[in-house]
Coordinates of C-alpha atoms in Angstrom, one line a residue:
M21 CA 101.9 85.5 65.4
S22 CA 100.5 86.9 68.8
E23 CA 102.8 87.2 71.8
A24 CA 101.9 85.4 75.3
P25 CA 100.8 88.0 77.8
S26 CA 103.2 88.5 80.5
R27 CA 103.1 86.5 83.8
S28 CA 104.8 89.5 85.4
A29 CA 101.8 91.8 84.4
A30 CA 100.5 93.8 87.6
R31 CA 96.8 92.9 86.6
R32 CA 95.2 90.2 84.3
G33 CA 91.8 89.3 83.3
R34 CA 90.0 86.4 85.3
T35 CA 87.0 84.4 84.1
L36 CA 84.2 84.0 86.3
K37 CA 81.7 81.3 85.7
L38 CA 78.2 81.8 87.4
Y39 CA 75.6 79.3 87.2
L40 CA 71.8 80.3 88.3
V41 CA 70.6 77.0 89.6
D42 CA 67.1 77.4 89.0
G43 CA 67.4 80.0 86.3
T44 CA 66.8 83.2 88.3
P45 CA 69.0 85.6 90.2
S46 CA 67.2 85.3 93.3
G47 CA 67.8 81.5 93.6
V48 CA 71.0 79.6 94.5
I49 CA 74.1 80.6 92.4
T50 CA 77.3 78.9 92.2
A51 CA 80.5 80.6 91.2
E52 CA 84.1 79.7 90.3
L53 CA 87.1 81.6 89.0
G54 CA 88.2 80.1 85.8
V55 CA 90.6 77.2 86.4
S56 CA 90.3 77.0 90.4
S57 CA 89.9 74.6 93.0
V58 CA 87.4 76.7 94.8
R59 CA 83.6 76.9 94.4
A60 CA 81.4 79.2 96.0
A61 CA 77.6 79.0 96.3
V62 CA 75.4 81.9 97.4
A63 CA 71.7 82.1 98.4
S64 CA 69.3 84.3 100.1
R65 CA 67.8 83.4 103.2
T66 CA 64.6 82.6 101.7
A67 CA 66.3 79.9 99.4
L68 CA 68.5 78.6 102.2
P69 CA 66.4 75.3 102.1
E70 CA 67.6 75.1 98.3
L71 CA 71.3 75.7 99.3
I72 CA 71.4 73.3 102.1
R73 CA 70.1 70.6 99.4
R74 CA 73.0 71.2 97.1
E75 CA 75.8 68.7 97.1
E76 CA 78.4 71.4 97.8
A77 CA 76.7 71.9 101.6
T78 CA 77.6 68.1 102.1
R79 CA 81.3 68.9 101.9
T80 CA 83.9 70.6 104.3
G81 CA 84.0 74.3 104.2
V82 CA 83.7 77.8 105.3
Y83 CA 80.6 79.8 104.9
L84 CA 79.8 83.5 105.8
L85 CA 76.4 84.7 107.1
V86 CA 75.7 88.5 106.1
G87 CA 72.9 90.9 106.8
P88 CA 72.3 94.6 107.5
D89 CA 73.4 96.3 110.6
P90 CA 70.7 98.1 112.2
D91 CA 72.9 100.2 114.1
L92 CA 74.7 102.0 111.0
P93 CA 73.0 102.4 107.5
G94 CA 75.3 100.9 104.8
R95 CA 77.4 98.6 107.3
Q96 CA 76.9 95.1 107.4
L97 CA 77.2 92.4 110.1
V98 CA 78.7 89.0 109.4
Y99 CA 79.3 85.7 110.9
V100 CA 82.1 83.3 109.8
G101 CA 82.1 79.6 110.5
E102 CA 83.3 76.4 109.3
G103 CA 82.3 72.8 109.4
D104 CA 82.6 69.1 108.3
Q105 CA 79.1 69.2 106.6
V106 CA 78.2 72.9 106.2
R107 CA 74.6 72.2 105.7
T108 CA 74.4 71.0 109.4
R109 CA 75.9 74.5 110.5
L110 CA 73.5 76.6 108.2
A111 CA 70.4 74.6 109.5
Y112 CA 71.2 75.0 112.7
H113 CA 72.1 79.0 112.4
D114 CA 68.6 79.4 110.4
A115 CA 67.0 78.5 113.5
D116 CA 69.0 80.4 115.9
E117 CA 67.4 83.4 117.1
A118 CA 70.9 85.1 117.8
K119 CA 71.6 84.8 113.9
E120 CA 68.3 86.7 112.9
F121 CA 70.4 89.2 111.2
F122 CA 71.4 87.6 108.2
T123 CA 69.7 87.9 104.9
R124 CA 72.2 86.3 102.6
A125 CA 74.8 83.0 103.1
V126 CA 77.6 82.0 101.2
L127 CA 79.5 78.6 101.5
I128 CA 82.9 78.2 99.9
V129 CA 84.2 74.4 99.4
S130 CA 87.0 72.8 97.3
K131 CA 85.9 71.3 93.9
D132 CA 88.2 68.2 94.3
E133 CA 86.9 67.7 98.1
N134 CA 90.4 68.0 99.4
L135 CA 89.5 70.4 102.4
T136 CA 89.7 68.8 105.8
K137 CA 88.6 70.0 109.1
A138 CA 91.8 71.7 109.7
H139 CA 91.8 73.5 106.6
G140 CA 88.4 74.6 107.1
R141 CA 89.4 76.1 110.7
Y142 CA 92.4 77.6 109.5
L143 CA 90.5 79.4 106.5
E144 CA 87.9 80.6 109.1
S145 CA 90.7 81.9 111.3
R146 CA 92.3 83.9 108.5
I147 CA 88.7 85.1 107.1
I148 CA 87.9 86.5 110.6
A149 CA 91.4 88.3 110.6
A150 CA 90.8 90.0 107.2
I151 CA 87.3 91.2 108.0
R152 CA 88.5 92.8 111.4
N153 CA 91.4 94.2 109.5
A154 CA 89.1 95.3 106.5
G155 CA 86.8 97.2 108.9
R156 CA 83.9 97.0 106.4
A157 CA 81.7 95.2 108.5
K158 CA 80.9 94.2 111.8
L159 CA 81.8 90.8 112.9
V160 CA 79.2 89.1 115.2
N161 CA 81.8 86.1 116.1
G162 CA 83.3 86.3 119.4
T163 CA 87.0 86.5 120.1
E164 CA 88.8 83.6 117.9
P165 CA 92.3 82.7 118.6
P166 CA 94.7 82.3 115.4
F167 CA 94.7 78.7 114.1
R168 CA 98.1 77.2 113.5
G169 CA 97.5 73.5 113.5
L170 CA 98.8 73.1 109.9
P171 CA 102.1 72.4 108.4
E172 CA 104.0 75.0 106.0
P173 CA 103.2 73.5 103.1
E174 CA 99.2 73.1 103.6
I175 CA 99.4 76.5 104.7
A176 CA 101.0 77.6 101.5
D177 CA 98.1 75.8 99.7
M178 CA 95.3 77.3 101.8
E179 CA 96.7 81.1 101.4
R180 CA 96.2 80.2 97.8
V181 CA 92.8 79.1 98.2
L182 CA 92.4 82.4 100.2
D183 CA 93.3 84.3 97.5
E184 CA 90.8 83.0 95.2
I185 CA 88.2 83.5 98.1
E186 CA 89.1 87.2 98.3
I187 CA 88.5 87.7 94.6
L188 CA 85.3 85.7 94.7
L189 CA 83.6 87.3 97.4
P190 CA 83.2 91.1 96.6
V191 CA 82.1 89.8 92.8
L192 CA 79.2 88.1 94.6
G193 CA 78.4 91.1 96.9
F194 CA 80.1 89.9 99.7
D195 CA 82.7 93.0 100.0
V196 CA 84.1 92.6 103.6
L197 CA 87.8 91.4 103.3
R198 CA 88.8 94.2 101.2
P199 CA 90.8 97.1 103.3
A200 CA 90.1 100.7 102.3
G201 CA 91.8 101.2 98.7
H202 CA 92.7 98.0 98.2
E203 CA 91.7 95.7 95.0
A204 CA 90.4 92.5 95.8
G205 CA 93.3 89.9 96.8
E206 CA 95.8 92.5 96.8
T207 CA 98.2 92.8 99.8
A208 CA 98.9 96.4 99.5
P209 CA 97.5 99.2 97.2
K210 CA 98.9 100.0 93.7
N211 CA 100.8 103.2 93.5
E212 CA 100.4 103.6 97.5
V213 CA 100.7 107.3 98.3
P214 CA 103.2 107.9 101.2
R215 CA 101.4 108.5 104.3
E216 CA 103.0 111.5 105.8
I217 CA 101.5 113.3 108.7
V218 CA 99.0 115.9 107.3
S219 CA 100.0 118.5 109.8
T220 CA 103.5 118.8 108.4
V221 CA 102.3 120.3 105.1
T222 CA 102.8 123.9 104.3
F223 CA 99.8 125.9 103.2
E224 CA 99.6 129.5 102.2
N225 CA 95.8 131.0 103.0
N226 CA 94.6 127.3 103.1
T227 CA 95.6 126.7 99.5
P228 CA 98.1 124.2 98.4
A229 CA 101.1 125.5 96.5
L230 CA 100.4 125.3 92.9
G231 CA 102.7 122.9 90.6
A232 CA 102.7 120.1 87.7
E233 CA 100.2 117.1 88.6
T234 CA 101.9 114.2 87.5
D235 CA 100.7 111.6 89.9
A236 CA 98.8 108.5 88.3
N237 CA 96.6 108.6 91.3
P238 CA 96.7 112.1 92.5
V239 CA 96.5 113.3 96.0
F240 CA 93.7 115.4 97.2
I241 CA 94.0 118.2 100.2
A242 CA 91.0 119.3 102.1
V243 CA 91.8 122.2 104.7
I244 CA 88.7 123.1 106.8
K245 CA 89.9 125.5 109.6
K246 CA 92.6 123.6 111.7
A247 CA 91.6 120.3 110.3
K248 CA 94.0 119.0 107.3
A249 CA 93.3 115.8 105.5
R250 CA 94.9 113.7 102.4
A251 CA 92.9 111.6 100.3
T252 CA 93.0 109.8 97.0
E253 CA 90.9 107.6 94.6
R254 CA 92.0 103.9 94.9
A255 CA 90.2 100.8 93.8
G256 CA 87.0 102.8 92.8
E257 CA 86.7 104.3 96.3
F258 CA 87.6 107.8 97.6
V259 CA 90.0 106.9 100.6
V260 CA 91.2 109.7 103.4
L261 CA 94.7 108.7 104.2
E262 CA 96.1 107.5 107.7
G263 CA 97.3 110.9 109.5
S264 CA 94.4 113.3 108.4
T265 CA 93.0 115.0 110.9
A266 CA 89.3 116.0 111.5
Y267 CA 87.2 118.1 114.0
R268 CA 86.1 116.4 117.3
E269 CA 82.7 118.4 117.5
F270 CA 80.1 118.1 114.7
Q271 CA 76.8 120.1 113.9
D272 CA 73.4 118.9 114.1
S273 CA 73.2 119.3 110.3
Q274 CA 75.7 116.2 109.7
S275 CA 73.4 113.4 108.6
F276 CA 72.8 110.2 110.8
P277 CA 74.8 108.0 108.5
L278 CA 78.1 110.2 108.8
R279 CA 77.3 110.4 112.8
S280 CA 77.0 106.4 113.0
L281 CA 80.2 106.0 110.6
R282 CA 82.4 108.8 112.9
Q283 CA 81.2 106.9 116.1
E284 CA 82.1 103.3 114.5
L285 CA 85.6 104.7 113.5
L286 CA 86.1 106.0 117.3
E287 CA 85.1 102.6 118.5
R288 CA 87.4 100.6 116.4
G289 CA 90.3 103.2 116.8
A290 CA 90.5 104.5 113.4
L291 CA 89.8 107.9 114.8
V292 CA 91.6 108.8 118.0
A293 CA 92.2 112.2 119.7
D294 CA 95.0 114.2 118.1
V295 CA 97.6 116.4 120.0
D296 CA 95.3 119.4 119.2
S297 CA 92.2 118.9 121.7
D298 CA 89.8 120.1 118.9
L299 CA 90.7 117.5 116.4
L300 CA 90.8 113.9 115.9
R301 CA 93.2 112.0 113.9
F302 CA 92.9 109.0 111.3
T303 CA 95.3 106.1 112.4
Q304 CA 94.3 104.1 109.1
D305 CA 92.9 104.9 105.4
V306 CA 89.3 105.0 105.4
S307 CA 87.2 104.8 102.6
F308 CA 83.8 106.9 101.7
S309 CA 81.2 106.8 99.5
S310 CA 82.0 110.2 98.1
P311 CA 84.3 113.0 98.3
S312 CA 81.3 115.1 100.1
A313 CA 81.0 112.5 102.9
A314 CA 84.9 112.5 103.5
S315 CA 85.1 116.2 103.8
S316 CA 81.7 116.6 105.6
L317 CA 83.2 114.1 108.4
V318 CA 86.7 116.1 108.3
G319 CA 84.7 119.3 108.7
G320 CA 82.1 118.4 111.3
Y321 CA 79.1 119.8 109.0
S322 CA 77.7 119.0 105.6
D323 CA 80.2 120.2 103.0
S324 CA 80.7 120.0 99.3
G325 CA 83.4 117.5 98.7
P326 CA 84.0 118.4 94.9
R327 CA 84.7 122.2 96.1
T328 CA 86.5 121.7 99.1
W329 CA 89.1 119.0 98.0
K330 CA 92.1 120.4 95.9
L331 CA 94.7 118.6 94.0
E332 CA 97.7 118.6 96.1
R333 CA 100.2 119.8 93.3
T334 CA 98.1 122.3 91.3
G335 CA 95.2 123.3 93.8
Q336 CA 92.6 122.5 91.3
S337 CA 89.2 121.5 92.9
Y338 CA 88.1 117.7 92.7
G339 CA 85.0 118.7 90.8
D340 CA 87.0 120.3 87.9
W341 CA 89.5 117.6 87.9
R342 CA 86.8 115.0 87.9
K343 CA 85.0 117.0 85.0
R344 CA 88.3 117.1 82.7
R345 CA 88.9 113.4 83.4
I346 CA 85.5 112.6 81.9
E347 CA 86.0 115.0 79.0
Q348 CA 89.1 113.2 78.2
G349 CA 87.7 109.8 78.7
G350 CA 88.8 108.9 81.8
A351 CA 92.7 109.8 81.3
A352 CA 94.5 110.8 84.4

């Protein structure tokens, strides 16, 4: 007789139900998470007329319009809205020249049609706040004040709906709510690494002291002249930790995407002036596409991350650590 899975387990499997409405992945897709009260419907902009004709689009709900940011390759622009009948809002935005940026749309409604206008406004406000906090996309919305027009029990219900939305959206390709290094729907990173200020760490000859590596999520150190950074891998991303420093100046060899990312981090305050006038300081965790992208931004020039990043406890390079993990089948 098998034992029932523990409800206190940190991670449990989830069932995702996808339905290709016209049988192709380029058309309208509906999605539900197992036994859930929430349904999402996704379409490319070319398939928006088919989405608007769907029954889901006649309900009260929230929606996101997403497209590439022309000023920063790899980043997305996103607009968040709500409506009593979502189809009316989607048709309006499709004809709006100010919304020409979006290439995909997703709407989220309640399967039991229990969402009201007030619920929609609350979810819209919470989703906007989450996108701002995550820093993965640039919001096209103007300033939106927090919405507090719900009684406490209904706020609790909407927070549960938001939990489902936070898991559904990344699976559907709308990964805009998740902060750096967080799993979808997670309020804090698992096994979070303490965020000590990097400048307090003592190095000899720019090499971390050797020791036993025991962390489940090991910490890596990069020392490039005066810049010192700490990073870890969380939720499938290489994350430079708050308190790390990077050079203020950068060489012409640094790629345009990294230059643009650096400027975006400065604009939103994720990088600020350090007490050392040559350096900038990370005020929050920032995710990068690779260790090399991270060390290049830290050093201000094109760099090989697998060689530069070293395990904090052992001094082993990231490249050697990665090779050992692959040889051992992914074991830490």
